[in-house]
Amino acid sequence: DAGITQSPRYKITETGRQVTLMCHQTWSHSYMFWYRQDLGHGLRLIYYSAAADITDKGEVPDGYVVSRSKTENFPLTLESATRSQTSVYFCASTTGALEQYFGPGTRLTVT
Amino acid sequence: RKEVEQDPGPFNVPEGATVAFNCTYSNSASQSFFWYRQDCRKEPKLLMSVYSSGNEDGRFTAQLNRASQYISLLIRDSKLSDSATYLCVVNILFSGAGSYQLTFGKGTKLSVIP
């Protein structure tokens, strides 16, 4: 039972580069979420998706793009990475109950 | 005012101690409440839901006071394995797809000392 996976687990990129973080879940959960976690801020919602082809902004969406062409995948793209986007990114999913299941996270460093 | 506020700690307690965490939330429309646990450099995981009548799961007891907009978590007989950050989490009911959004507190760090 793979559950929810994220790749890469660690990424270093340069300012201005485009980078995509992948999220894959095997449960066929309808809802998926992207969060970033920073010291002093806790977990903040970037984008969420209620189903394939349905996405919406969360609290901090600027600089990020998402897509969801398949239920199981929810990639997050930083179109032009900035140092302020250095963070730990967590993907999560739920079937519609309120408990969210989180992936292991991606540690992104923008130099 | 932050939507969900917690004492950041750290709380350093000896094994066997009882420790209590508190959390306040600002939106009276909040519907559901949870405690999540996050180990260092790991993902958050649900510890327990919090019900209006209060609920217990082994050594863990959660309480909710809607009038005061206050949530608590009590850990009895602390174990070394309880060392983690505890996140207070609230669901504010939105319409449509947004209804499953969770709002997280910044977390309270607990260290249980031998």
Coordinates of C-alpha atoms in Angstrom, one line a residue:
Chain A
D1 CA 0.0 0.0 0.0
A2 CA 2.1 3.0 -1.3
G3 CA -0.3 5.6 0.0
I4 CA 0.8 9.1 -0.9
T5 CA 4.3 9.8 -2.2
Q6 CA 6.2 12.9 -3.1
S7 CA 9.2 13.4 -5.4
P8 CA 11.8 14.6 -5.3
R9 CA 12.4 14.4 -1.5
Y10 CA 15.1 17.0 -1.7
K11 CA 15.7 19.6 -4.4
I12 CA 18.2 22.5 -4.7
T13 CA 17.5 24.9 -7.5
E14 CA 18.5 28.4 -8.6
T15 CA 16.5 31.6 -8.5
G16 CA 14.5 32.0 -11.6
R17 CA 14.3 28.3 -12.6
Q18 CA 11.1 26.5 -13.0
V19 CA 10.7 23.5 -10.7
T20 CA 7.9 20.9 -10.4
L21 CA 7.1 18.9 -7.3
M22 CA 5.2 15.7 -7.8
C23 CA 2.5 14.2 -5.6
H24 CA 1.0 10.8 -6.2
Q25 CA -1.7 8.9 -4.2
T26 CA -2.9 5.4 -4.7
W27 CA -6.2 5.7 -2.7
S28 CA -8.3 7.5 -5.4
H29 CA -9.0 10.3 -2.9
S30 CA -11.0 13.1 -4.4
Y31 CA -9.4 15.9 -2.5
M32 CA -5.7 16.9 -2.6
F33 CA -3.8 19.7 -1.1
W34 CA -0.4 21.4 -1.2
Y35 CA 1.0 23.1 1.9
R36 CA 4.3 24.8 2.7
Q37 CA 5.8 24.7 6.1
D38 CA 8.1 27.4 7.4
L39 CA 9.5 28.2 10.8
G40 CA 7.3 30.8 12.4
H41 CA 4.4 30.2 10.1
G42 CA 3.3 26.6 10.5
L43 CA 1.5 24.8 7.6
R44 CA 0.0 27.1 5.0
L45 CA -2.3 26.0 2.2
I46 CA -1.0 26.8 -1.3
Y47 CA -3.6 25.2 -3.5
Y48 CA -6.2 22.4 -3.3
S49 CA -8.2 20.3 -5.6
A50 CA -11.6 18.7 -5.2
A51 CA -11.3 16.4 -8.2
A52 CA -9.6 16.1 -11.5
D53 CA -9.6 19.4 -13.4
I54 CA -10.9 21.3 -10.3
T55 CA -8.4 23.4 -8.5
D56 CA -8.6 26.4 -6.3
K57 CA -6.3 28.8 -4.4
G58 CA -5.4 28.5 -0.8
E59 CA -3.8 31.1 1.5
V60 CA -0.5 31.6 -0.3
P61 CA -0.9 30.7 -4.0
D62 CA 1.3 33.5 -5.6
G63 CA 4.2 32.1 -7.6
Y64 CA 2.7 28.6 -7.8
V65 CA 0.7 26.7 -10.4
V66 CA -1.1 23.4 -10.1
S67 CA -2.8 21.0 -12.4
R68 CA -4.8 17.8 -11.9
S69 CA -5.4 15.9 -15.1
K70 CA -5.6 12.6 -13.2
T71 CA -7.2 11.9 -9.8
E72 CA -4.0 10.4 -8.5
N73 CA -1.5 13.1 -9.4
F74 CA -1.3 16.7 -8.2
P75 CA 1.9 18.4 -9.3
L76 CA 2.9 21.8 -8.0
T77 CA 5.1 24.0 -10.2
L78 CA 7.1 27.0 -9.2
E79 CA 7.2 29.0 -12.4
S80 CA 10.2 31.1 -11.5
A81 CA 11.6 30.1 -8.1
T82 CA 12.5 32.7 -5.6
R83 CA 14.5 32.4 -2.3
S84 CA 11.3 33.0 -0.4
Q85 CA 10.0 29.8 -1.7
T86 CA 12.7 27.8 0.1
S87 CA 10.5 25.6 2.3
V88 CA 9.3 22.1 3.1
Y89 CA 6.3 21.3 0.9
F90 CA 3.7 18.7 1.9
C91 CA 1.1 17.2 -0.3
A92 CA -2.0 15.7 1.4
S93 CA -5.2 14.0 0.4
T94 CA -8.6 13.0 1.8
T95 CA -11.6 11.1 0.5
G96 CA -14.0 13.6 2.0
A97 CA -13.7 12.9 5.6
L98 CA -11.8 15.6 7.3
E99 CA -8.7 13.6 8.2
Q100 CA -5.9 14.5 5.8
Y101 CA -3.1 12.1 4.9
F102 CA 0.2 13.7 4.3
G103 CA 3.1 12.7 2.0
P104 CA 6.6 12.6 3.4
G105 CA 7.4 16.1 2.1
T106 CA 9.9 17.8 -0.3
R107 CA 12.6 20.0 1.1
L108 CA 13.2 22.7 -1.5
T109 CA 16.1 25.1 -1.4
V110 CA 16.3 28.0 -3.8
T111 CA 19.8 29.5 -4.0
Chain B
R1 CA -5.3 37.9 15.0
K2 CA -4.1 34.4 14.0
E3 CA -6.9 32.0 13.3
V4 CA -5.4 29.2 15.4
E5 CA -3.0 30.1 18.2
Q6 CA -0.9 27.8 20.3
D7 CA 1.9 28.2 22.8
P8 CA 5.0 27.3 20.8
G9 CA 6.8 25.8 23.8
P10 CA 9.0 24.0 24.1
F11 CA 7.6 22.0 26.9
N12 CA 10.3 19.9 28.5
V13 CA 8.9 17.4 30.9
P14 CA 10.2 14.3 32.7
E15 CA 8.9 10.8 31.8
G16 CA 5.7 10.0 33.6
A17 CA 4.6 13.6 33.9
T18 CA 1.3 15.0 32.8
V19 CA 1.4 17.8 30.3
A20 CA -1.4 20.0 28.8
F21 CA -1.5 21.9 25.6
N22 CA -3.9 24.7 24.9
C23 CA -5.2 26.2 21.7
T24 CA -7.6 29.0 20.8
Y25 CA -9.3 29.7 17.5
S26 CA -10.8 32.9 16.3
N27 CA -13.5 31.9 13.9
S28 CA -16.7 31.0 15.6
A29 CA -17.9 29.2 12.4
S30 CA -15.3 26.5 13.0
Q31 CA -16.9 23.1 12.9
S32 CA -14.4 20.4 13.5
F33 CA -11.3 20.2 15.6
F34 CA -8.2 17.9 15.6
W35 CA -4.8 17.4 17.1
Y36 CA -2.1 16.3 14.7
R37 CA 1.3 15.1 15.7
Q38 CA 4.5 15.9 13.8
D39 CA 7.8 14.2 14.5
C40 CA 11.0 16.1 13.6
R41 CA 11.4 16.3 9.8
K42 CA 8.4 14.1 9.2
E43 CA 4.9 14.7 7.9
P44 CA 1.9 15.5 10.2
K45 CA -0.3 12.7 11.3
L46 CA -3.7 12.7 12.9
L47 CA -3.5 12.1 16.6
M48 CA -7.2 12.5 17.5
S49 CA -10.3 14.3 16.7
V50 CA -11.8 16.6 19.3
Y51 CA -15.5 16.3 20.2
S52 CA -17.7 18.7 22.1
S53 CA -18.3 16.1 24.9
G54 CA -14.5 15.6 25.2
N55 CA -12.8 12.3 24.2
E56 CA -10.1 10.1 25.4
D57 CA -7.7 7.7 23.6
G58 CA -5.5 5.9 26.1
R59 CA -3.2 8.4 27.7
F60 CA -4.6 11.3 25.6
T61 CA -7.6 13.4 26.4
A62 CA -9.0 16.2 24.2
Q63 CA -11.4 18.8 25.3
L64 CA -13.4 21.5 23.4
N65 CA -15.0 24.6 24.8
R66 CA -17.0 26.2 22.0
A67 CA -18.1 29.2 24.1
S68 CA -14.5 30.1 24.8
Q69 CA -13.2 28.9 21.4
Y70 CA -10.6 26.8 23.2
I71 CA -9.2 23.3 22.6
S72 CA -6.9 21.3 24.9
L73 CA -4.9 18.2 24.8
L74 CA -3.8 16.4 28.0
I75 CA -1.1 13.7 27.9
R76 CA -0.8 11.6 31.0
D77 CA 2.2 9.4 31.9
S78 CA 4.4 10.9 29.3
K79 CA 6.7 8.6 27.3
L80 CA 9.9 9.4 25.5
S81 CA 8.1 8.5 22.3
D82 CA 5.6 11.3 22.9
S83 CA 8.4 13.9 22.0
A84 CA 7.1 15.7 19.0
T85 CA 5.3 18.8 17.9
Y86 CA 1.5 18.9 18.4
L87 CA -0.6 20.8 16.0
C88 CA -4.0 22.2 16.8
V89 CA -6.1 22.0 13.6
V90 CA -9.5 23.5 12.9
N91 CA -11.9 23.1 10.0
I92 CA -13.9 26.1 9.1
L93 CA -17.0 25.2 7.1
F94 CA -16.9 26.7 3.6
S95 CA -19.3 26.0 0.9
G96 CA -18.4 23.6 -1.9
A97 CA -15.0 22.3 -2.4
G98 CA -13.4 24.5 0.2
S99 CA -15.3 22.7 3.0
Y100 CA -12.4 20.3 3.5
Q101 CA -9.8 23.0 4.2
L102 CA -8.0 22.7 7.5
T103 CA -6.3 25.6 9.3
F104 CA -3.2 24.6 11.3
G105 CA -1.7 26.2 14.4
K106 CA 2.0 26.6 14.4
G107 CA 2.4 23.8 16.9
T108 CA 3.7 23.2 20.4
K109 CA 6.9 21.3 20.8
L110 CA 7.1 18.7 23.5
S111 CA 10.3 17.1 24.7
V112 CA 10.0 14.2 27.2
I113 CA 13.2 13.8 29.2
P114 CA 14.4 10.5 30.7

